[in-house]
């Protein structure tokens, strides 16, 4: 399959921005498992996700058909496999072929599809659970976000859920725009929501860890400096 083509200028910008981030990661370890600050943030996020799944799923994670929008090379998909999801029931969608190729190399049992979130190549009501982790905050065009949200609801089964994790604010990166709960509710107007504010702002976390972990824990619990929303979004049955 050749690279996905799209003439929308914000999709083109997004493709270039993702490629820039991929190159940047080759020269630093900000998102490496060896980075104590990154691992601390991931561990906290996984704990809160597990709490949400245990409280709200009526089926085993292994029985669910799961789709991730903006999957990259599969970091979140790996997390869900560790939580019990079946690789054969996991599908990742992304704009960039090279990122999908890395996912396919590491996890060949999963499906990796080069597609635009505005035009998901799936039948209506195909998935039990959708994952959206920091893809929407990278989109600056509100019409694209609206189209993507409509597509997500279209492919989600009645009573199915979206697990949303994204920035509320990210002032250090002009290529992103934070999304608050009001905007999320406008994107998915017919749904039910269980939101929580998590993840101590990454620059602050990197400053405090590993030297001051107790202070980081304290600030995280206060939520004032937490930069992301974790939202359980349920489509009506």
CSV table of C-alpha atoms in Angstrom, one decimal:
chain,number,residue,atom,x,y,z
A,1,UNK,CA,0.0,0.0,0.0
A,2,UNK,CA,1.3,3.4,-0.9
A,3,UNK,CA,1.2,6.4,1.4
A,4,UNK,CA,-2.3,7.8,2.2
A,5,UNK,CA,-3.0,11.0,0.2
A,6,UNK,CA,-5.0,13.9,1.6
A,7,UNK,CA,-5.1,17.4,0.3
A,8,UNK,CA,-6.5,19.0,3.5
A,9,UNK,CA,-3.9,21.4,4.7
A,10,UNK,CA,-4.3,20.5,8.3
A,11,UNK,CA,-3.9,16.8,7.6
A,12,UNK,CA,-0.8,17.6,5.6
A,13,UNK,CA,0.5,19.7,8.5
A,14,UNK,CA,-0.3,16.9,10.9
A,15,UNK,CA,1.5,14.4,8.8
A,16,UNK,CA,4.6,16.7,8.7
A,17,UNK,CA,4.4,17.3,12.5
A,18,UNK,CA,4.2,13.5,13.3
A,19,UNK,CA,7.2,13.0,11.0
A,20,UNK,CA,9.1,15.7,12.9
A,21,UNK,CA,8.3,14.2,16.2
A,22,UNK,CA,9.5,10.8,15.1
A,23,UNK,CA,12.8,12.3,14.0
A,24,UNK,CA,13.1,14.2,17.3
A,25,UNK,CA,12.6,11.0,19.3
A,26,UNK,CA,15.7,9.5,17.7
A,27,UNK,CA,17.9,12.0,19.5
A,28,UNK,CA,16.3,12.0,23.0
A,29,UNK,CA,14.8,9.6,25.5
A,30,UNK,CA,11.9,11.6,26.7
A,31,UNK,CA,9.4,8.8,25.9
A,32,UNK,CA,11.8,5.9,26.6
A,33,UNK,CA,11.1,3.2,29.2
A,34,UNK,CA,14.5,4.2,30.6
A,35,UNK,CA,13.2,7.7,31.4
A,36,UNK,CA,12.0,7.7,35.0
A,37,UNK,CA,9.6,10.7,34.5
A,38,UNK,CA,8.0,9.1,31.5
A,39,UNK,CA,7.6,5.7,33.2
A,40,UNK,CA,6.1,7.4,36.2
A,41,UNK,CA,3.5,9.1,34.1
A,42,UNK,CA,2.7,5.9,32.2
A,43,UNK,CA,2.4,3.8,35.4
A,44,UNK,CA,0.0,6.3,36.9
A,45,UNK,CA,-2.1,6.4,33.7
A,46,UNK,CA,-2.2,2.6,33.5
A,47,UNK,CA,-3.4,2.4,37.0
A,48,UNK,CA,-6.3,4.8,36.4
A,49,UNK,CA,-7.2,3.1,33.1
A,50,UNK,CA,-7.3,-0.2,34.9
A,51,UNK,CA,-9.6,1.2,37.5
A,52,UNK,CA,-11.9,2.6,34.8
A,53,UNK,CA,-12.0,-0.8,33.0
A,54,UNK,CA,-12.7,-2.7,36.2
A,55,UNK,CA,-15.5,-0.4,37.1
A,56,UNK,CA,-17.2,-0.1,33.8
A,57,UNK,CA,-16.6,-3.1,31.5
A,58,UNK,CA,-19.3,-5.8,31.6
A,59,UNK,CA,-17.2,-8.1,29.4
A,60,UNK,CA,-13.6,-9.3,29.6
A,61,UNK,CA,-11.2,-7.1,27.7
A,62,UNK,CA,-10.1,-10.2,25.8
A,63,UNK,CA,-13.6,-10.5,24.3
A,64,UNK,CA,-13.7,-6.9,22.9
A,65,UNK,CA,-13.1,-5.7,19.4
A,66,UNK,CA,-10.9,-2.7,19.9
A,67,UNK,CA,-9.8,0.1,17.6
A,68,UNK,CA,-7.2,2.8,18.3
A,69,UNK,CA,-7.4,6.1,16.3
A,70,UNK,CA,-3.9,7.6,15.7
A,71,UNK,CA,-2.1,4.5,17.0
A,72,UNK,CA,1.4,5.5,15.9
A,73,UNK,CA,3.8,2.5,16.2
A,74,UNK,CA,1.6,0.8,18.8
A,75,UNK,CA,2.6,2.0,22.3
A,76,UNK,CA,-1.0,2.1,23.6
A,77,UNK,CA,-1.9,-1.1,21.9
A,78,UNK,CA,1.0,-2.8,23.7
A,79,UNK,CA,-0.4,-1.5,27.0
A,80,UNK,CA,-3.8,-3.0,26.3
A,81,UNK,CA,-2.3,-6.3,25.4
A,82,UNK,CA,-0.6,-6.3,28.8
A,83,UNK,CA,-4.0,-5.5,30.3
A,84,UNK,CA,-5.5,-8.6,28.7
A,85,UNK,CA,-6.7,-7.5,25.2
A,86,UNK,CA,-6.3,-10.1,22.4
A,87,UNK,CA,-3.9,-9.0,19.6
A,88,UNK,CA,-6.2,-10.5,17.0
A,89,UNK,CA,-9.0,-8.2,18.1
A,90,UNK,CA,-6.9,-5.1,18.1
A,91,UNK,CA,-6.8,-2.7,15.1
A,92,UNK,CA,-4.6,0.4,14.9
A,93,UNK,CA,-5.3,3.3,12.4
A,94,UNK,CA,-2.7,6.0,11.6
A,95,UNK,CA,-1.7,8.5,8.9
A,96,UNK,CA,1.9,7.5,8.7
A,97,UNK,CA,3.0,4.2,7.0
A,98,UNK,CA,6.4,4.1,8.7
A,99,UNK,CA,4.8,4.1,12.2
A,100,UNK,CA,2.4,1.4,11.2
A,101,UNK,CA,5.3,-0.6,9.8
A,102,UNK,CA,7.0,-0.6,13.2
A,103,UNK,CA,3.8,-1.7,14.8
A,104,UNK,CA,3.3,-4.6,12.3
A,105,UNK,CA,6.9,-5.7,12.9
A,106,UNK,CA,6.5,-5.8,16.6
A,107,UNK,CA,2.9,-7.1,16.8
A,108,UNK,CA,2.1,-9.0,13.6
A,109,UNK,CA,-1.1,-10.5,15.1
A,110,UNK,CA,-2.7,-7.0,15.3
A,111,UNK,CA,-4.1,-5.2,12.2
A,112,UNK,CA,-2.5,-2.0,11.2
A,113,UNK,CA,-4.4,0.3,8.7
A,114,UNK,CA,-3.2,3.4,6.9
A,115,UNK,CA,-6.3,5.6,7.1
A,116,UNK,CA,-7.6,9.1,7.8
A,117,UNK,CA,-9.8,9.3,10.9
A,118,UNK,CA,-12.4,11.3,8.9
A,119,UNK,CA,-13.0,8.2,6.7
A,120,UNK,CA,-12.7,5.1,8.8
A,121,UNK,CA,-12.8,2.0,6.5
A,122,UNK,CA,-15.0,-0.1,8.8
A,123,UNK,CA,-18.7,-1.0,8.8
A,124,UNK,CA,-21.1,0.7,11.2
A,125,UNK,CA,-21.1,-0.6,14.8
A,126,UNK,CA,-18.0,-2.8,14.4
A,127,UNK,CA,-16.2,-2.1,17.7
A,128,UNK,CA,-16.8,-2.5,21.4
A,129,UNK,CA,-14.1,-0.1,22.5
A,130,UNK,CA,-12.3,2.8,20.8
A,131,UNK,CA,-9.1,4.3,22.0
A,132,UNK,CA,-8.1,8.0,21.5
A,133,UNK,CA,-4.8,9.0,23.0
A,134,UNK,CA,-3.5,12.5,22.2
A,135,UNK,CA,-4.6,12.4,18.6
A,136,UNK,CA,-7.3,15.1,18.8
A,137,UNK,CA,-5.1,17.7,20.5
A,138,UNK,CA,-2.8,17.6,17.4
A,139,UNK,CA,-5.6,18.6,15.1
A,140,UNK,CA,-6.2,22.3,14.8
A,141,UNK,CA,-9.1,22.3,12.3
A,142,UNK,CA,-12.4,21.9,14.2
A,143,UNK,CA,-14.2,20.4,11.2
A,144,UNK,CA,-11.7,17.6,11.1
A,145,UNK,CA,-12.3,16.9,14.8
A,146,UNK,CA,-16.0,16.9,14.2
A,147,UNK,CA,-15.8,14.5,11.3
A,148,UNK,CA,-13.5,12.2,13.3
A,149,UNK,CA,-15.9,12.1,16.2
A,150,UNK,CA,-18.8,11.3,14.0
A,151,UNK,CA,-16.8,8.5,12.4
A,152,UNK,CA,-15.9,7.1,15.8
A,153,UNK,CA,-19.5,7.0,16.9
A,154,UNK,CA,-20.5,5.4,13.6
A,155,UNK,CA,-18.2,2.4,14.0
A,156,UNK,CA,-18.9,2.0,17.7
A,157,UNK,CA,-21.5,-0.5,18.8
A,158,UNK,CA,-24.5,0.7,20.8
A,159,UNK,CA,-23.5,0.6,24.4
A,160,UNK,CA,-19.8,0.6,23.4
A,161,UNK,CA,-17.3,3.0,24.8
A,162,UNK,CA,-14.5,5.4,23.9
A,163,UNK,CA,-11.5,5.7,26.2
A,164,UNK,CA,-10.2,9.2,25.7
A,165,UNK,CA,-6.8,10.5,27.0
A,166,UNK,CA,-5.6,13.9,25.8
A,167,UNK,CA,-4.3,17.3,26.8
A,168,UNK,CA,-6.3,19.9,28.4
A,169,UNK,CA,-3.5,22.3,27.8
A,170,UNK,CA,0.0,22.1,26.3
A,171,UNK,CA,1.4,25.6,26.1
A,172,UNK,CA,4.9,24.5,25.0
A,173,UNK,CA,3.8,23.1,21.7
A,174,UNK,CA,2.1,25.4,19.2
A,175,UNK,CA,1.3,22.4,17.0
A,176,UNK,CA,-1.3,21.2,19.5
A,177,UNK,CA,-4.4,22.6,21.0
A,178,UNK,CA,-5.8,21.4,24.3
A,179,UNK,CA,-9.3,20.0,24.5
A,180,UNK,CA,-11.5,20.6,27.6
A,181,UNK,CA,-14.5,18.6,28.8
A,182,UNK,CA,-17.0,21.0,27.3
A,183,UNK,CA,-15.5,20.5,23.8
A,184,UNK,CA,-15.4,16.7,24.2
A,185,UNK,CA,-19.1,16.7,25.2
A,186,UNK,CA,-19.9,18.8,22.1
A,187,UNK,CA,-18.0,16.3,19.9
A,188,UNK,CA,-20.0,13.4,21.3
A,189,UNK,CA,-23.3,15.0,22.2
A,190,UNK,CA,-25.4,11.9,22.7
A,191,UNK,CA,-23.0,10.1,25.1
A,192,UNK,CA,-22.4,9.6,28.8
A,193,UNK,CA,-19.1,10.8,30.4
A,194,UNK,CA,-16.9,9.8,33.3
A,195,UNK,CA,-14.0,12.3,33.3
A,196,UNK,CA,-11.0,12.6,35.5
A,197,UNK,CA,-8.0,15.0,35.4
A,198,UNK,CA,-4.7,13.0,35.4
A,199,UNK,CA,-1.0,13.2,34.5
A,200,UNK,CA,1.1,15.8,36.2
A,201,UNK,CA,2.3,18.2,33.5
A,202,UNK,CA,5.2,16.5,31.7
A,203,UNK,CA,7.7,19.4,32.1
A,204,UNK,CA,7.0,19.6,35.8
A,205,UNK,CA,7.2,15.8,36.1
A,206,UNK,CA,10.6,15.8,34.4
A,207,UNK,CA,11.8,18.5,36.7
A,208,UNK,CA,10.8,16.7,39.9
A,209,UNK,CA,11.7,13.1,39.0
A,210,UNK,CA,13.6,11.1,40.0
A,211,UNK,CA,14.9,13.4,42.8
A,212,UNK,CA,11.6,14.5,44.4
A,213,UNK,CA,9.0,11.6,43.8
A,214,UNK,CA,7.0,12.4,47.0
A,215,UNK,CA,6.5,16.0,45.8
A,216,UNK,CA,5.4,14.8,42.4
A,217,UNK,CA,2.9,12.4,44.0
A,218,UNK,CA,1.5,15.3,46.1
A,219,UNK,CA,1.1,17.6,43.2
A,220,UNK,CA,-0.5,14.9,41.1
A,221,UNK,CA,-3.1,14.3,43.9
A,222,UNK,CA,-4.0,18.0,44.0
A,223,UNK,CA,-4.8,17.9,40.2
A,224,UNK,CA,-4.2,21.6,39.8
A,225,UNK,CA,-1.1,21.0,37.6
A,226,UNK,CA,-2.5,17.9,35.9
A,227,UNK,CA,-2.5,18.4,32.1
A,228,UNK,CA,-4.7,15.6,30.7
A,229,UNK,CA,-8.2,14.4,30.8
A,230,UNK,CA,-9.0,10.7,31.0
A,231,UNK,CA,-12.6,10.2,29.9
A,232,UNK,CA,-14.9,7.2,29.7
A,233,UNK,CA,-17.4,8.0,26.9
A,234,UNK,CA,-20.3,5.7,26.6
A,235,UNK,CA,-22.6,5.5,23.5
A,236,UNK,CA,-26.3,4.9,24.2
A,237,UNK,CA,-27.4,1.3,23.9
